[in-house]
CSV table of C-alpha atoms and ligand atoms in Angstrom, one decimal:
chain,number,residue,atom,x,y,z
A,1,UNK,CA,-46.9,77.0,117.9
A,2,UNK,CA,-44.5,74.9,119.3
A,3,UNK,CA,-44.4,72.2,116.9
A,4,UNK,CA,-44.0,75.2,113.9
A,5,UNK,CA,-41.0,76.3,116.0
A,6,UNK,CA,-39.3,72.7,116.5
A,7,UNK,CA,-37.5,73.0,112.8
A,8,UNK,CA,-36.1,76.3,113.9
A,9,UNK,CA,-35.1,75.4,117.3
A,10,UNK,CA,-33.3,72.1,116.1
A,11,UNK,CA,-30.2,72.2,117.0
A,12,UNK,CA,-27.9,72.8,113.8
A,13,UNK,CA,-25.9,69.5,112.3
A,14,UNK,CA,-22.6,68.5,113.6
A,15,UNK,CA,-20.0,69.2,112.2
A,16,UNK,CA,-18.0,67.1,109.9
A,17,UNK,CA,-15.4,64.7,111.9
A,18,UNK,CA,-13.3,64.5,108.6
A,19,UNK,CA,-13.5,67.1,105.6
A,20,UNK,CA,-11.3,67.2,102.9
A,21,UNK,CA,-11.8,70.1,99.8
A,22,UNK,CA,-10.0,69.8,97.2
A,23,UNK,CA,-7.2,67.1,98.5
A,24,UNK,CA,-4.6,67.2,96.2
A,25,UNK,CA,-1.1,65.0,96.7
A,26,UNK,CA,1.3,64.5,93.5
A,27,UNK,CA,4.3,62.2,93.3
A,28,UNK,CA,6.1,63.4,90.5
A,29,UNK,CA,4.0,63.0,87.4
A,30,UNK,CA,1.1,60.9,89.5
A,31,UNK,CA,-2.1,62.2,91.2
A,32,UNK,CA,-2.1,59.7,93.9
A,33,UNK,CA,-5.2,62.4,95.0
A,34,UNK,CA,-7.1,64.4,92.8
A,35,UNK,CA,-9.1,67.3,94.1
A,36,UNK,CA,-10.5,64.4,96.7
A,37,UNK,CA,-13.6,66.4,98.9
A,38,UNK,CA,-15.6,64.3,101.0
A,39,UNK,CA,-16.9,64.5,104.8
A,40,UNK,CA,-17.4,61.9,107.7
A,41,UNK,CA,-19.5,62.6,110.4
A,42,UNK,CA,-18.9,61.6,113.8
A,43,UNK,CA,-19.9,58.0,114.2
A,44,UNK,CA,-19.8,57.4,110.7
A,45,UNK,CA,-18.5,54.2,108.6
A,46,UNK,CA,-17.7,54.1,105.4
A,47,UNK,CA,-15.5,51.8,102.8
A,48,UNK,CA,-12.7,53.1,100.7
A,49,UNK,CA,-12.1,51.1,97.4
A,50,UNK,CA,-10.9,50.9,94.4
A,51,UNK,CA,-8.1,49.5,92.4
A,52,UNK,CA,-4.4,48.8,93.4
A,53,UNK,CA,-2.7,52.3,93.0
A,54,UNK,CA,-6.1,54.0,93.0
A,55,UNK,CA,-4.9,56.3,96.0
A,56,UNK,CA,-6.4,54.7,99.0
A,57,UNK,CA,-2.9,54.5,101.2
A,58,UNK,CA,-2.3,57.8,100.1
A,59,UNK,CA,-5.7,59.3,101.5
A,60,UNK,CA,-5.3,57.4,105.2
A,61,UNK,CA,-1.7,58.7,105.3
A,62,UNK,CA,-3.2,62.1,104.3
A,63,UNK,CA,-5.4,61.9,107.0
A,64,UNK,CA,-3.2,61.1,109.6
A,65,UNK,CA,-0.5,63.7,108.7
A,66,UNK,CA,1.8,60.9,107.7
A,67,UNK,CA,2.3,63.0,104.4
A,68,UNK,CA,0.6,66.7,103.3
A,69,UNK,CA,-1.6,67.5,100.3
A,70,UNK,CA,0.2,69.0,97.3
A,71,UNK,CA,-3.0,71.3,97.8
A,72,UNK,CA,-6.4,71.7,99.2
A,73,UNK,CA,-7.4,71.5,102.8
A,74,UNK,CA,-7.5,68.1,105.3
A,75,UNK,CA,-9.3,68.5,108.8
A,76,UNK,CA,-9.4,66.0,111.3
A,77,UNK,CA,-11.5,66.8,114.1
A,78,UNK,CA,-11.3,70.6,114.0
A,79,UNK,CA,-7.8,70.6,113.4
A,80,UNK,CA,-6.2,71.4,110.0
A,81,UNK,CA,-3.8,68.4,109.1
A,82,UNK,CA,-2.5,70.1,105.7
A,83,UNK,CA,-1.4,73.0,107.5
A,84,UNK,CA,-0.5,71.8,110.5
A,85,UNK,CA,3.2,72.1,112.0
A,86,UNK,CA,5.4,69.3,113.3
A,87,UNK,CA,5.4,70.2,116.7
A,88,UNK,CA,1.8,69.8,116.4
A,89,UNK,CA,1.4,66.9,115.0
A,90,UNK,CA,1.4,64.7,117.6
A,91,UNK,CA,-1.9,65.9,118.6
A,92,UNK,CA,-3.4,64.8,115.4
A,93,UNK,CA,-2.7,61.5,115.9
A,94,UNK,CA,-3.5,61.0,119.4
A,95,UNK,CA,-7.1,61.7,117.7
A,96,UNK,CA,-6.6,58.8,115.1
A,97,UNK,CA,-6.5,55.1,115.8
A,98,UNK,CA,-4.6,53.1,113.1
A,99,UNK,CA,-4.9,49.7,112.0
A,100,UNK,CA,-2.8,48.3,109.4
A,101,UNK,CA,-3.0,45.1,107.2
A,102,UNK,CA,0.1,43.0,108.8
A,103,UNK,CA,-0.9,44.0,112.3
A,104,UNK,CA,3.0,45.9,113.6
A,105,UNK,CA,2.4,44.7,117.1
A,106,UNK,CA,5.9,43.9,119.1
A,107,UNK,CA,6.5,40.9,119.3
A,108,UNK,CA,9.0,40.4,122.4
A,109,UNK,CA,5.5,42.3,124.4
A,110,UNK,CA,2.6,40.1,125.5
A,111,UNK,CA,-0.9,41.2,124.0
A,112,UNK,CA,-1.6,43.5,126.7
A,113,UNK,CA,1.6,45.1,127.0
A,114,UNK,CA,1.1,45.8,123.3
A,115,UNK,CA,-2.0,47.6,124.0
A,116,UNK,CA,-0.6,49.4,127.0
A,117,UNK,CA,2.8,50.4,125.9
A,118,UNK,CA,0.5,52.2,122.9
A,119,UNK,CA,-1.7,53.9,125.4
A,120,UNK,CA,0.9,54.8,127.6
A,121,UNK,CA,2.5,56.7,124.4
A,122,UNK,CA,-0.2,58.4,123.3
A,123,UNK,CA,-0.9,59.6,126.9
A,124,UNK,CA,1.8,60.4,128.3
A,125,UNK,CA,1.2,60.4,132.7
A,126,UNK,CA,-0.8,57.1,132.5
A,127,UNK,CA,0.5,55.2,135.4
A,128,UNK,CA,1.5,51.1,134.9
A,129,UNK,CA,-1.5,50.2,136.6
A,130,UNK,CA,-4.1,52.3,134.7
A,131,UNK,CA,-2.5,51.7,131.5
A,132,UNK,CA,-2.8,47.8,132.3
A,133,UNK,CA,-6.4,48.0,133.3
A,134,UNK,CA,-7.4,50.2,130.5
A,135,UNK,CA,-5.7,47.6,128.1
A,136,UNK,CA,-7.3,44.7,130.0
A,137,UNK,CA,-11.1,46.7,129.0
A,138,UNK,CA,-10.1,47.0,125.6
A,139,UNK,CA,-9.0,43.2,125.1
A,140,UNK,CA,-11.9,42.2,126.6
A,141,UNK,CA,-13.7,44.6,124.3
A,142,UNK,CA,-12.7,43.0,121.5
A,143,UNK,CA,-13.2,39.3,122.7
A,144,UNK,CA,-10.0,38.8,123.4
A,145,UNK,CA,-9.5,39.0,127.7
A,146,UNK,CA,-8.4,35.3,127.9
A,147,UNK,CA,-5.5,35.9,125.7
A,148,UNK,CA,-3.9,39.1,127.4
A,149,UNK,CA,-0.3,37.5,128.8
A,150,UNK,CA,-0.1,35.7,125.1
A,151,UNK,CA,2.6,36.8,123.2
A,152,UNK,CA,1.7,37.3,119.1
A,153,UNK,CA,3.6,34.5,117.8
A,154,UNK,CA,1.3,32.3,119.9
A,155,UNK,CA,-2.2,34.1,118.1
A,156,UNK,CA,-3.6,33.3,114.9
A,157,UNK,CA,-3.9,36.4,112.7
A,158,UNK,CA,-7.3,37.0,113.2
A,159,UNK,CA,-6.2,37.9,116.7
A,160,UNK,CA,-3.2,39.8,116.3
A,161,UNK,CA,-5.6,42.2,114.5
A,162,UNK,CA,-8.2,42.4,117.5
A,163,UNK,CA,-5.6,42.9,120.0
A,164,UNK,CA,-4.3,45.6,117.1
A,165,UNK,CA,-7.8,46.6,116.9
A,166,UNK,CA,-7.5,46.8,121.2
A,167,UNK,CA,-4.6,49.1,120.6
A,168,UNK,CA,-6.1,51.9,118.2
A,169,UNK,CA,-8.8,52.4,119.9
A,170,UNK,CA,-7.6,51.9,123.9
A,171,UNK,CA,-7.4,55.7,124.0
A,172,UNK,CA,-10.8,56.1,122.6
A,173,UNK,CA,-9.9,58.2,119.5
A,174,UNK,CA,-12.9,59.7,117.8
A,175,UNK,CA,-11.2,58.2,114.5
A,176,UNK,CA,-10.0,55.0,113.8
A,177,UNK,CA,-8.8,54.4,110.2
A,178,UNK,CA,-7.6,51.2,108.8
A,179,UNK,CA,-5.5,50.1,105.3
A,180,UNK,CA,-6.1,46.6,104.4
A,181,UNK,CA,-7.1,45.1,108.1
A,182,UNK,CA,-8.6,41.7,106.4
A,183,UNK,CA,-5.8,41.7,103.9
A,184,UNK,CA,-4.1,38.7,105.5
A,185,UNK,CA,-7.1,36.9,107.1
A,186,UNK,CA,-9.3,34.0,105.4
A,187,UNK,CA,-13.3,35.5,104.4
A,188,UNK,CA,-15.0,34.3,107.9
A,189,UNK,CA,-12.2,36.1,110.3
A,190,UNK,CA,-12.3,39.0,108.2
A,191,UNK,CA,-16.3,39.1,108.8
A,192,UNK,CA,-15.7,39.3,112.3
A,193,UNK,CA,-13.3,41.8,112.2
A,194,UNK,CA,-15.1,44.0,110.0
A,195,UNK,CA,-18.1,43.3,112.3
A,196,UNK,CA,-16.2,44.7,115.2
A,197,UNK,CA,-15.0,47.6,113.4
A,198,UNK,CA,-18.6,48.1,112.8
A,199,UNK,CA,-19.1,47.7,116.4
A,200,UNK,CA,-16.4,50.1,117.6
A,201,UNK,CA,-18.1,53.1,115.1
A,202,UNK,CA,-21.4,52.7,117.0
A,203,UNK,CA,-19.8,53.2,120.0
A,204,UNK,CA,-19.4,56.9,118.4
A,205,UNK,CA,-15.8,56.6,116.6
A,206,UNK,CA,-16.1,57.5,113.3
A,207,UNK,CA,-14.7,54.4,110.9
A,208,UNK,CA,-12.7,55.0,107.4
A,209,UNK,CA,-11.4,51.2,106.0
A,210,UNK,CA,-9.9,50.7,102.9
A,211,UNK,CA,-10.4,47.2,101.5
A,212,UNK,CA,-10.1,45.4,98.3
A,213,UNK,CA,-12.7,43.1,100.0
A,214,UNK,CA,-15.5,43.4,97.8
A,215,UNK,CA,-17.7,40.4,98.7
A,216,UNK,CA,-17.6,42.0,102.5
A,217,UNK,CA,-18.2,45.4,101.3
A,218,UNK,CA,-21.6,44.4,99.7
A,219,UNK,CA,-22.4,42.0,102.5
A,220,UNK,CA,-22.1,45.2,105.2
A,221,UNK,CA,-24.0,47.6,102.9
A,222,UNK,CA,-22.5,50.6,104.6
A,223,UNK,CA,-21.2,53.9,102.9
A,224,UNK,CA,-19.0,53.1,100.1
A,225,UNK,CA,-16.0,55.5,98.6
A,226,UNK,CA,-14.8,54.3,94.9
A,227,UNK,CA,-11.3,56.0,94.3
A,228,UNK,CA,-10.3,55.7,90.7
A,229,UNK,CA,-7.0,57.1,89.7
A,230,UNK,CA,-7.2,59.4,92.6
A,231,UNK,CA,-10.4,61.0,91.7
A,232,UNK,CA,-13.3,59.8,93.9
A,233,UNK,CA,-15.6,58.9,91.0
A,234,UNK,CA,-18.3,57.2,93.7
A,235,UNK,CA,-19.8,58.2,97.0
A,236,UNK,CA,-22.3,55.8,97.9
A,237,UNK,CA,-24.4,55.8,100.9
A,238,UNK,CA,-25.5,52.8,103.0
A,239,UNK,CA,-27.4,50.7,102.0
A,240,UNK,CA,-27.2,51.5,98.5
A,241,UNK,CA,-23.9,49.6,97.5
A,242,UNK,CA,-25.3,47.0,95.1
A,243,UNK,CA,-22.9,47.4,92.0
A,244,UNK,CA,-19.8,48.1,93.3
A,245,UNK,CA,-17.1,46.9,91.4
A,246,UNK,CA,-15.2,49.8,90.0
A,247,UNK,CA,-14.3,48.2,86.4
A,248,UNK,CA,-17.8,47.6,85.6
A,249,UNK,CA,-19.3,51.1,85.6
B,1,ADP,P1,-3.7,52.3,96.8
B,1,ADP,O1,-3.5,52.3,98.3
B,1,ADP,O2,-5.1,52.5,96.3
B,1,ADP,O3,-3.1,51.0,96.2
B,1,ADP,P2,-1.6,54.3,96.8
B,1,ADP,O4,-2.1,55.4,97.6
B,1,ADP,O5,-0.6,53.4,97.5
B,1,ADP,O6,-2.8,53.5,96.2
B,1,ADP,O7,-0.9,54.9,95.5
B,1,ADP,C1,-1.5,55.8,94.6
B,1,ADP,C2,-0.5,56.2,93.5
B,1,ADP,O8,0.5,57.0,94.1
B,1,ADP,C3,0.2,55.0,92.9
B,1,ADP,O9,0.4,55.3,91.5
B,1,ADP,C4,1.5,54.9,93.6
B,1,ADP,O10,2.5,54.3,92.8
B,1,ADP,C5,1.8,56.4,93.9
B,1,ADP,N1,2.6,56.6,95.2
B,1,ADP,C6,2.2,56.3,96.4
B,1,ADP,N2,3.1,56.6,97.3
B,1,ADP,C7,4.2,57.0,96.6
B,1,ADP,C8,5.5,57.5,97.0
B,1,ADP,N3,5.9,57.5,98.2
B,1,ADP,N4,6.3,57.9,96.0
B,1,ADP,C9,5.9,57.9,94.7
B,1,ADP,N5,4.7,57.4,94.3
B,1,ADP,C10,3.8,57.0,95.2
């Protein structure tokens, strides 16, 4: 009896971290998105390619409110991005960690001031101390503890992007997205780092990269996105991202 029961009693699937239906944005004459509607579930990872101009930037900075959809609907952790209101938006982001290609980390602030003066924004009441110890954790969660009091002139790029890396996630966001983070890094340091972005969505964040890096995208074998002209013409899931390149389809 029990066991016939167990299907019913399950409890029901979680919900969607990210959903967008029908994502729509227009500049002018250009569908940078075209009726994009896809879902990531908590903890998920998944790839966003697809040619230069093929609408990646645009869907991130959808995502985080940066801009709003010509139409459709964005949500982002149960709250509604395309129809949220300024005043709101800054709750939005403190949900979304963002990592971006040529790193934006200060440099006149040492690696973990960087991290903390970013934590210390996005919640607002964290004392000097805390912020400093939290930021300490993250750095160390990202390899990176012996180089805390270095400023970024003095790291090679691979780790300005941990200690960027160390700064998206030091509030524990449940989403992290990230726009070209290997863009500037040689094929073995962007390994790594995609490793430990791989790392930080098994620790429960969900993980949304846009890459042009093909030969990691196949080497990973996670869930794949293809934009093409705005349209999402592929949704592959992991494991299953063989063929990938978009031109050859
Ligand atoms: P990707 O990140 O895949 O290279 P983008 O999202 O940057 O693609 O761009 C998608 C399309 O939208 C391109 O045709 C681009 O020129 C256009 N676009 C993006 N941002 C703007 C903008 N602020 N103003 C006008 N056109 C834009």
């Amino acid at each position: 009896m029990a066991s016939a029961r167990a299907g019913a009693l399950r409890s029901p699937a979680l919900p969607a971290l990210v959903e967008l239906i029908g994502a729509t944005r227009r500049y002018g004459d250009v569908v940078a998105a075209d009726e994009v509607s896809l879902a990531l579930r908590p903890g998920e990872f998944a790839f966003l390619v697809g040619p230069s101009g093929a609408g990646k930037t645009t869907l991130l900075r959808l995502i985080n409110r940066e801009i709003r959809p010509t139409s459709g609907e964005i949500w982002v952790d149960g709250l509604p991005a395309h129809a949220l209101p300024d005043r709101r938006v800054a709750e939005l982001r403190r949900r979304v960690g963002v990592v971006f290609q040529d790193y934006k980390l200060l440099p006149r602030l040492t690696a973990v001031e960087n991290v903390a003066f970013a934590l210390q924004v996005s919640e607002l009441g964290v004392s000097d101390d805390e912020a400093r110890d939290r930021s300490l954790d993250a750095l160390e969660a990202v390899g990176l503890a012996d180089k805390a009091d270095a400023f970024p002139h003095q790291l090679s790029g691979g780790q300005q992007q941990r200690v960027a890396i160390a700064r998206a996630v030091v509030s524990q966001p449940p989403l992290l997205i990230a726009d070209e983070p290997t863009g500037n890094l040689d094929l073995e340091t962007a390994w790594q780092v995609m490793k430990l972005l791989e790392q930080i969505s098994r620790y429960g964040a969900t993980v949304l990269i846009a890459t042009h890096n093909l030969e990691i995208v196949r080497r990973m074998q996670r869930r794949v996105l293809t934009l093409v002209s705005g349209r999402l013409v592929r949704d592959q899931p992991a494991g299953r991202t063989g063929r990938l390149a978009w031109a050859s389809s």
